[in-house]
Amino acid sequence: MNASDVQDGRTSIRPVIALLVVATIVVACVGTIVATTTPAGDYLGSKSIQTRAQAREALPQGWAFFSKSPRGDVVVPYTRLDGADWENAARGPNVQPRWLFGLNRSSRLTEFDLQLALEDVDDADWHECDRALTDEECLASIDALPVRSAGFASRLCGEVGVVARPPVPWAFRHPTDRLDGRAVRLTVECLEIT
């Protein structure tokens, strides 16, 4: 065995060691978050309280960073070209084959554009939307509010309608397919950032 064989052996083992170090760090971080932010953290003993405080100081968002409330409003953007019918502009959930089951994040760009368009919209600009009305009927009864949206290759430009309704609770799924919500209609001027 010569010196070049030993050096080749060390070189090929470095990626394995690096992978093990990264995996250990990830497991330690995820384990700490799970153990200190879930209800089971209350039963892990007295050291858990100190660990929980340290974890919350380092990672204050906890699980809220990874998910949103299932009771939050379902916000649906609509677009309309030249006075035609309103067309749903949502790209759908990430977990679809066309988005590579979440690996392609392009479906999230509509939400980003929507946030930019709604940035200057106040609560007073929203209008009540009765559950007896469809989203399209609700948008038809509202005057458009002019707004500007600055971004890269914006997808929500021109006439845009936004309807936000709370999700229908499981117990009430048969009597109704929607609840009272709110809506706003916008004329979005898209400004391209260069």
mmCIF file of C-alpha atoms in Angstrom:
data_model
loop_
_atom_site.group_PDB
_atom_site.id
_atom_site.type_symbol
_atom_site.label_atom_id
_atom_site.label_comp_id
_atom_site.label_asym_id
_atom_site.label_seq_id
_atom_site.Cartn_x
_atom_site.Cartn_y
_atom_site.Cartn_z
ATOM 1 C CA MET A 1 0.000 0.000 0.000
ATOM 2 C CA ASN A 2 1.492 3.311 -1.016
ATOM 3 C CA ALA A 3 0.779 6.938 0.019
ATOM 4 C CA SER A 4 -1.526 7.625 -2.948
ATOM 5 C CA ASP A 5 -3.871 4.763 -1.919
ATOM 6 C CA VAL A 6 -4.189 6.159 1.612
ATOM 7 C CA GLN A 7 -4.847 9.672 0.305
ATOM 8 C CA ASP A 8 -7.529 8.370 -2.125
ATOM 9 C CA GLY A 9 -9.194 6.534 0.765
ATOM 10 C CA ARG A 10 -9.337 9.716 2.881
ATOM 11 C CA THR A 11 -10.680 11.729 -0.040
ATOM 12 C CA SER A 12 -13.517 9.274 -0.684
ATOM 13 C CA ILE A 13 -14.509 9.148 2.996
ATOM 14 C CA ARG A 14 -14.790 12.956 3.385
ATOM 15 C CA PRO A 15 -18.210 13.233 1.678
ATOM 16 C CA VAL A 16 -19.518 10.425 3.888
ATOM 17 C CA ILE A 17 -18.311 12.173 7.050
ATOM 18 C CA ALA A 18 -19.758 15.484 5.859
ATOM 19 C CA LEU A 19 -23.102 13.805 5.170
ATOM 20 C CA LEU A 20 -23.122 12.203 8.634
ATOM 21 C CA VAL A 21 -22.343 15.549 10.301
ATOM 22 C CA VAL A 22 -25.125 17.324 8.402
ATOM 23 C CA ALA A 23 -27.600 14.496 9.136
ATOM 24 C CA THR A 24 -26.726 14.602 12.844
ATOM 25 C CA ILE A 25 -27.291 18.360 12.987
ATOM 26 C CA VAL A 26 -30.637 18.069 11.173
ATOM 27 C CA VAL A 27 -31.832 15.246 13.445
ATOM 28 C CA ALA A 28 -30.767 17.199 16.554
ATOM 29 C CA CYS A 29 -32.569 20.363 15.410
ATOM 30 C CA VAL A 30 -35.769 18.599 14.347
ATOM 31 C CA GLY A 31 -35.753 16.461 17.486
ATOM 32 C CA THR A 32 -35.367 19.512 19.692
ATOM 33 C CA ILE A 33 -38.212 21.315 17.929
ATOM 34 C CA VAL A 34 -40.520 18.300 18.145
ATOM 35 C CA ALA A 35 -39.692 17.567 21.775
ATOM 36 C CA THR A 36 -40.137 21.160 22.927
ATOM 37 C CA THR A 37 -43.042 22.462 20.856
ATOM 38 C CA THR A 38 -45.472 19.544 20.906
ATOM 39 C CA PRO A 39 -47.655 18.739 23.907
ATOM 40 C CA ALA A 40 -45.486 15.707 24.632
ATOM 41 C CA GLY A 41 -42.759 18.190 25.653
ATOM 42 C CA ASP A 42 -44.714 18.771 28.876
ATOM 43 C CA TYR A 43 -44.032 15.193 29.980
ATOM 44 C CA LEU A 44 -40.324 14.971 29.234
ATOM 45 C CA GLY A 45 -39.167 16.097 32.671
ATOM 46 C CA SER A 46 -37.701 19.198 34.297
ATOM 47 C CA LYS A 47 -34.803 19.557 31.820
ATOM 48 C CA SER A 48 -37.412 19.877 29.093
ATOM 49 C CA ILE A 49 -38.495 23.293 30.410
ATOM 50 C CA GLN A 50 -34.989 24.724 30.037
ATOM 51 C CA THR A 51 -34.532 23.091 26.628
ATOM 52 C CA ARG A 52 -37.934 24.375 25.517
ATOM 53 C CA ALA A 53 -37.031 27.942 26.498
ATOM 54 C CA GLN A 54 -33.719 27.707 24.633
ATOM 55 C CA ALA A 55 -35.374 26.224 21.544
ATOM 56 C CA ARG A 56 -38.061 28.926 21.483
ATOM 57 C CA GLU A 57 -35.395 31.591 21.801
ATOM 58 C CA ALA A 58 -33.424 30.141 18.877
ATOM 59 C CA LEU A 59 -36.468 29.203 16.753
ATOM 60 C CA PRO A 60 -39.337 31.479 17.839
ATOM 61 C CA GLN A 61 -41.652 30.551 14.989
ATOM 62 C CA GLY A 62 -42.029 26.874 15.972
ATOM 63 C CA TRP A 63 -44.458 24.942 13.788
ATOM 64 C CA ALA A 64 -46.214 28.119 12.598
ATOM 65 C CA PHE A 65 -43.325 28.620 10.189
ATOM 66 C CA PHE A 66 -44.204 25.378 8.393
ATOM 67 C CA SER A 67 -47.989 25.523 8.303
ATOM 68 C CA LYS A 68 -50.935 27.856 8.493
ATOM 69 C CA SER A 69 -54.188 27.580 10.384
ATOM 70 C CA PRO A 70 -56.743 25.321 8.701
ATOM 71 C CA ARG A 71 -59.437 27.738 9.879
ATOM 72 C CA GLY A 72 -57.975 30.722 8.032
ATOM 73 C CA ASP A 73 -59.796 32.220 5.071
ATOM 74 C CA VAL A 74 -59.444 30.549 1.699
ATOM 75 C CA VAL A 75 -58.342 33.391 -0.583
ATOM 76 C CA VAL A 76 -59.093 32.931 -4.284
ATOM 77 C CA PRO A 77 -57.800 35.379 -6.909
ATOM 78 C CA TYR A 78 -59.725 35.892 -10.134
ATOM 79 C CA THR A 79 -58.724 37.669 -13.335
ATOM 80 C CA ARG A 80 -60.854 39.059 -16.117
ATOM 81 C CA LEU A 81 -59.757 40.088 -19.601
ATOM 82 C CA ASP A 82 -61.743 42.662 -21.575
ATOM 83 C CA GLY A 83 -64.958 42.284 -19.582
ATOM 84 C CA ALA A 84 -65.182 38.519 -20.077
ATOM 85 C CA ASP A 85 -66.137 36.109 -17.285
ATOM 86 C CA TRP A 86 -64.062 35.949 -14.119
ATOM 87 C CA GLU A 87 -61.453 33.202 -14.323
ATOM 88 C CA ASN A 88 -59.907 31.541 -11.276
ATOM 89 C CA ALA A 89 -56.230 32.595 -11.231
ATOM 90 C CA ALA A 90 -55.113 30.225 -8.466
ATOM 91 C CA ARG A 91 -52.595 27.678 -9.676
ATOM 92 C CA GLY A 92 -53.833 25.007 -7.296
ATOM 93 C CA PRO A 93 -52.043 23.085 -4.577
ATOM 94 C CA ASN A 94 -48.340 22.334 -4.772
ATOM 95 C CA VAL A 95 -48.834 18.589 -4.481
ATOM 96 C CA GLN A 96 -49.673 17.891 -8.106
ATOM 97 C CA PRO A 97 -47.679 16.128 -10.814
ATOM 98 C CA ARG A 98 -47.467 19.344 -12.865
ATOM 99 C CA TRP A 99 -45.585 20.976 -9.950
ATOM 100 C CA LEU A 100 -43.407 17.883 -9.424
ATOM 101 C CA PHE A 101 -45.281 17.113 -6.181
ATOM 102 C CA GLY A 102 -44.077 20.317 -4.527
ATOM 103 C CA LEU A 103 -40.503 20.415 -5.829
ATOM 104 C CA ASN A 104 -41.384 23.094 -8.396
ATOM 105 C CA ARG A 105 -42.522 26.091 -6.354
ATOM 106 C CA SER A 106 -44.005 28.025 -9.292
ATOM 107 C CA SER A 107 -47.543 27.425 -8.020
ATOM 108 C CA ARG A 108 -46.708 29.638 -5.026
ATOM 109 C CA LEU A 109 -45.979 32.677 -7.229
ATOM 110 C CA THR A 110 -49.659 33.593 -7.483
ATOM 111 C CA GLU A 111 -49.817 34.006 -3.693
ATOM 112 C CA PHE A 112 -46.755 36.238 -3.838
ATOM 113 C CA ASP A 113 -48.299 38.411 -6.562
ATOM 114 C CA LEU A 114 -51.534 38.558 -4.587
ATOM 115 C CA GLN A 115 -49.717 39.798 -1.495
ATOM 116 C CA LEU A 116 -48.037 42.529 -3.547
ATOM 117 C CA ALA A 117 -51.366 43.631 -5.047
ATOM 118 C CA LEU A 118 -53.118 43.679 -1.641
ATOM 119 C CA GLU A 119 -50.295 45.555 0.090
ATOM 120 C CA ASP A 120 -52.073 48.938 -0.061
ATOM 121 C CA VAL A 121 -55.626 47.592 0.375
ATOM 122 C CA ASP A 122 -57.153 48.530 3.737
ATOM 123 C CA ASP A 123 -59.770 46.543 5.660
ATOM 124 C CA ALA A 124 -62.321 49.234 4.768
ATOM 125 C CA ASP A 125 -61.824 48.463 1.047
ATOM 126 C CA TRP A 126 -63.173 44.921 1.449
ATOM 127 C CA HIS A 127 -66.909 44.311 0.893
ATOM 128 C CA GLU A 128 -69.097 41.702 2.545
ATOM 129 C CA CYS A 129 -69.903 38.738 0.329
ATOM 130 C CA ASP A 130 -73.054 36.792 1.224
ATOM 131 C CA ARG A 131 -72.926 33.012 0.987
ATOM 132 C CA ALA A 132 -75.973 33.070 -1.294
ATOM 133 C CA LEU A 133 -73.838 34.809 -3.947
ATOM 134 C CA THR A 134 -71.230 33.065 -6.038
ATOM 135 C CA ASP A 135 -67.774 34.608 -6.081
ATOM 136 C CA GLU A 136 -68.411 35.996 -9.564
ATOM 137 C CA GLU A 137 -71.727 37.589 -8.516
ATOM 138 C CA CYS A 138 -70.070 39.116 -5.487
ATOM 139 C CA LEU A 139 -67.254 40.638 -7.573
ATOM 140 C CA ALA A 140 -69.748 42.026 -10.108
ATOM 141 C CA SER A 141 -71.343 44.232 -7.438
ATOM 142 C CA ILE A 142 -68.078 45.917 -6.363
ATOM 143 C CA ASP A 143 -66.299 48.931 -7.875
ATOM 144 C CA ALA A 144 -62.643 48.429 -8.787
ATOM 145 C CA LEU A 145 -59.924 49.978 -6.666
ATOM 146 C CA PRO A 146 -56.763 51.097 -8.559
ATOM 147 C CA VAL A 147 -53.511 49.734 -7.086
ATOM 148 C CA ARG A 148 -49.878 49.411 -8.171
ATOM 149 C CA SER A 149 -47.858 46.244 -7.848
ATOM 150 C CA ALA A 150 -44.094 46.196 -8.382
ATOM 151 C CA GLY A 151 -42.343 42.903 -9.019
ATOM 152 C CA PHE A 152 -40.657 40.572 -11.480
ATOM 153 C CA ALA A 153 -42.860 39.044 -14.205
ATOM 154 C CA SER A 154 -46.106 39.639 -12.295
ATOM 155 C CA ARG A 155 -48.978 37.330 -13.186
ATOM 156 C CA LEU A 156 -51.884 39.261 -11.610
ATOM 157 C CA CYS A 157 -52.209 42.419 -13.683
ATOM 158 C CA GLY A 158 -55.223 44.301 -15.000
ATOM 159 C CA GLU A 159 -58.642 43.523 -13.574
ATOM 160 C CA VAL A 160 -58.282 41.290 -10.521
ATOM 161 C CA GLY A 161 -60.895 40.128 -8.038
ATOM 162 C CA VAL A 162 -60.117 38.578 -4.675
ATOM 163 C CA VAL A 163 -62.628 36.610 -2.594
ATOM 164 C CA ALA A 164 -61.786 35.423 0.920
ATOM 165 C CA ARG A 165 -64.129 32.974 2.639
ATOM 166 C CA PRO A 166 -63.631 30.808 5.707
ATOM 167 C CA PRO A 167 -63.597 27.082 4.977
ATOM 168 C CA VAL A 168 -66.872 25.218 5.491
ATOM 169 C CA PRO A 169 -66.633 23.141 8.691
ATOM 170 C CA TRP A 170 -66.992 19.397 8.150
ATOM 171 C CA ALA A 171 -70.238 19.272 10.156
ATOM 172 C CA PHE A 172 -71.900 21.779 7.779
ATOM 173 C CA ARG A 173 -70.609 20.382 4.488
ATOM 174 C CA HIS A 174 -74.023 19.235 3.236
ATOM 175 C CA PRO A 175 -76.280 22.265 3.856
ATOM 176 C CA THR A 176 -73.884 24.725 2.210
ATOM 177 C CA ASP A 177 -70.824 24.762 -0.004
ATOM 178 C CA ARG A 178 -69.638 28.221 1.101
ATOM 179 C CA LEU A 179 -69.867 30.663 4.004
ATOM 180 C CA ASP A 180 -70.162 34.443 4.144
ATOM 181 C CA GLY A 181 -66.892 36.080 3.164
ATOM 182 C CA ARG A 182 -65.440 39.286 1.847
ATOM 183 C CA ALA A 183 -64.238 40.470 -1.523
ATOM 184 C CA VAL A 184 -62.289 43.248 -3.166
ATOM 185 C CA ARG A 185 -61.983 44.161 -6.817
ATOM 186 C CA LEU A 186 -58.772 45.744 -8.089
ATOM 187 C CA THR A 187 -57.354 47.289 -11.218
ATOM 188 C CA VAL A 188 -53.702 46.298 -10.836
ATOM 189 C CA GLU A 189 -51.033 48.304 -12.631
ATOM 190 C CA CYS A 190 -47.970 46.070 -12.716
ATOM 191 C CA LEU A 191 -44.614 47.832 -12.543
ATOM 192 C CA GLU A 192 -41.686 45.693 -13.669
ATOM 193 C CA ILE A 193 -38.585 45.917 -11.487
ATOM 194 C CA THR A 194 -35.422 45.847 -13.575
#
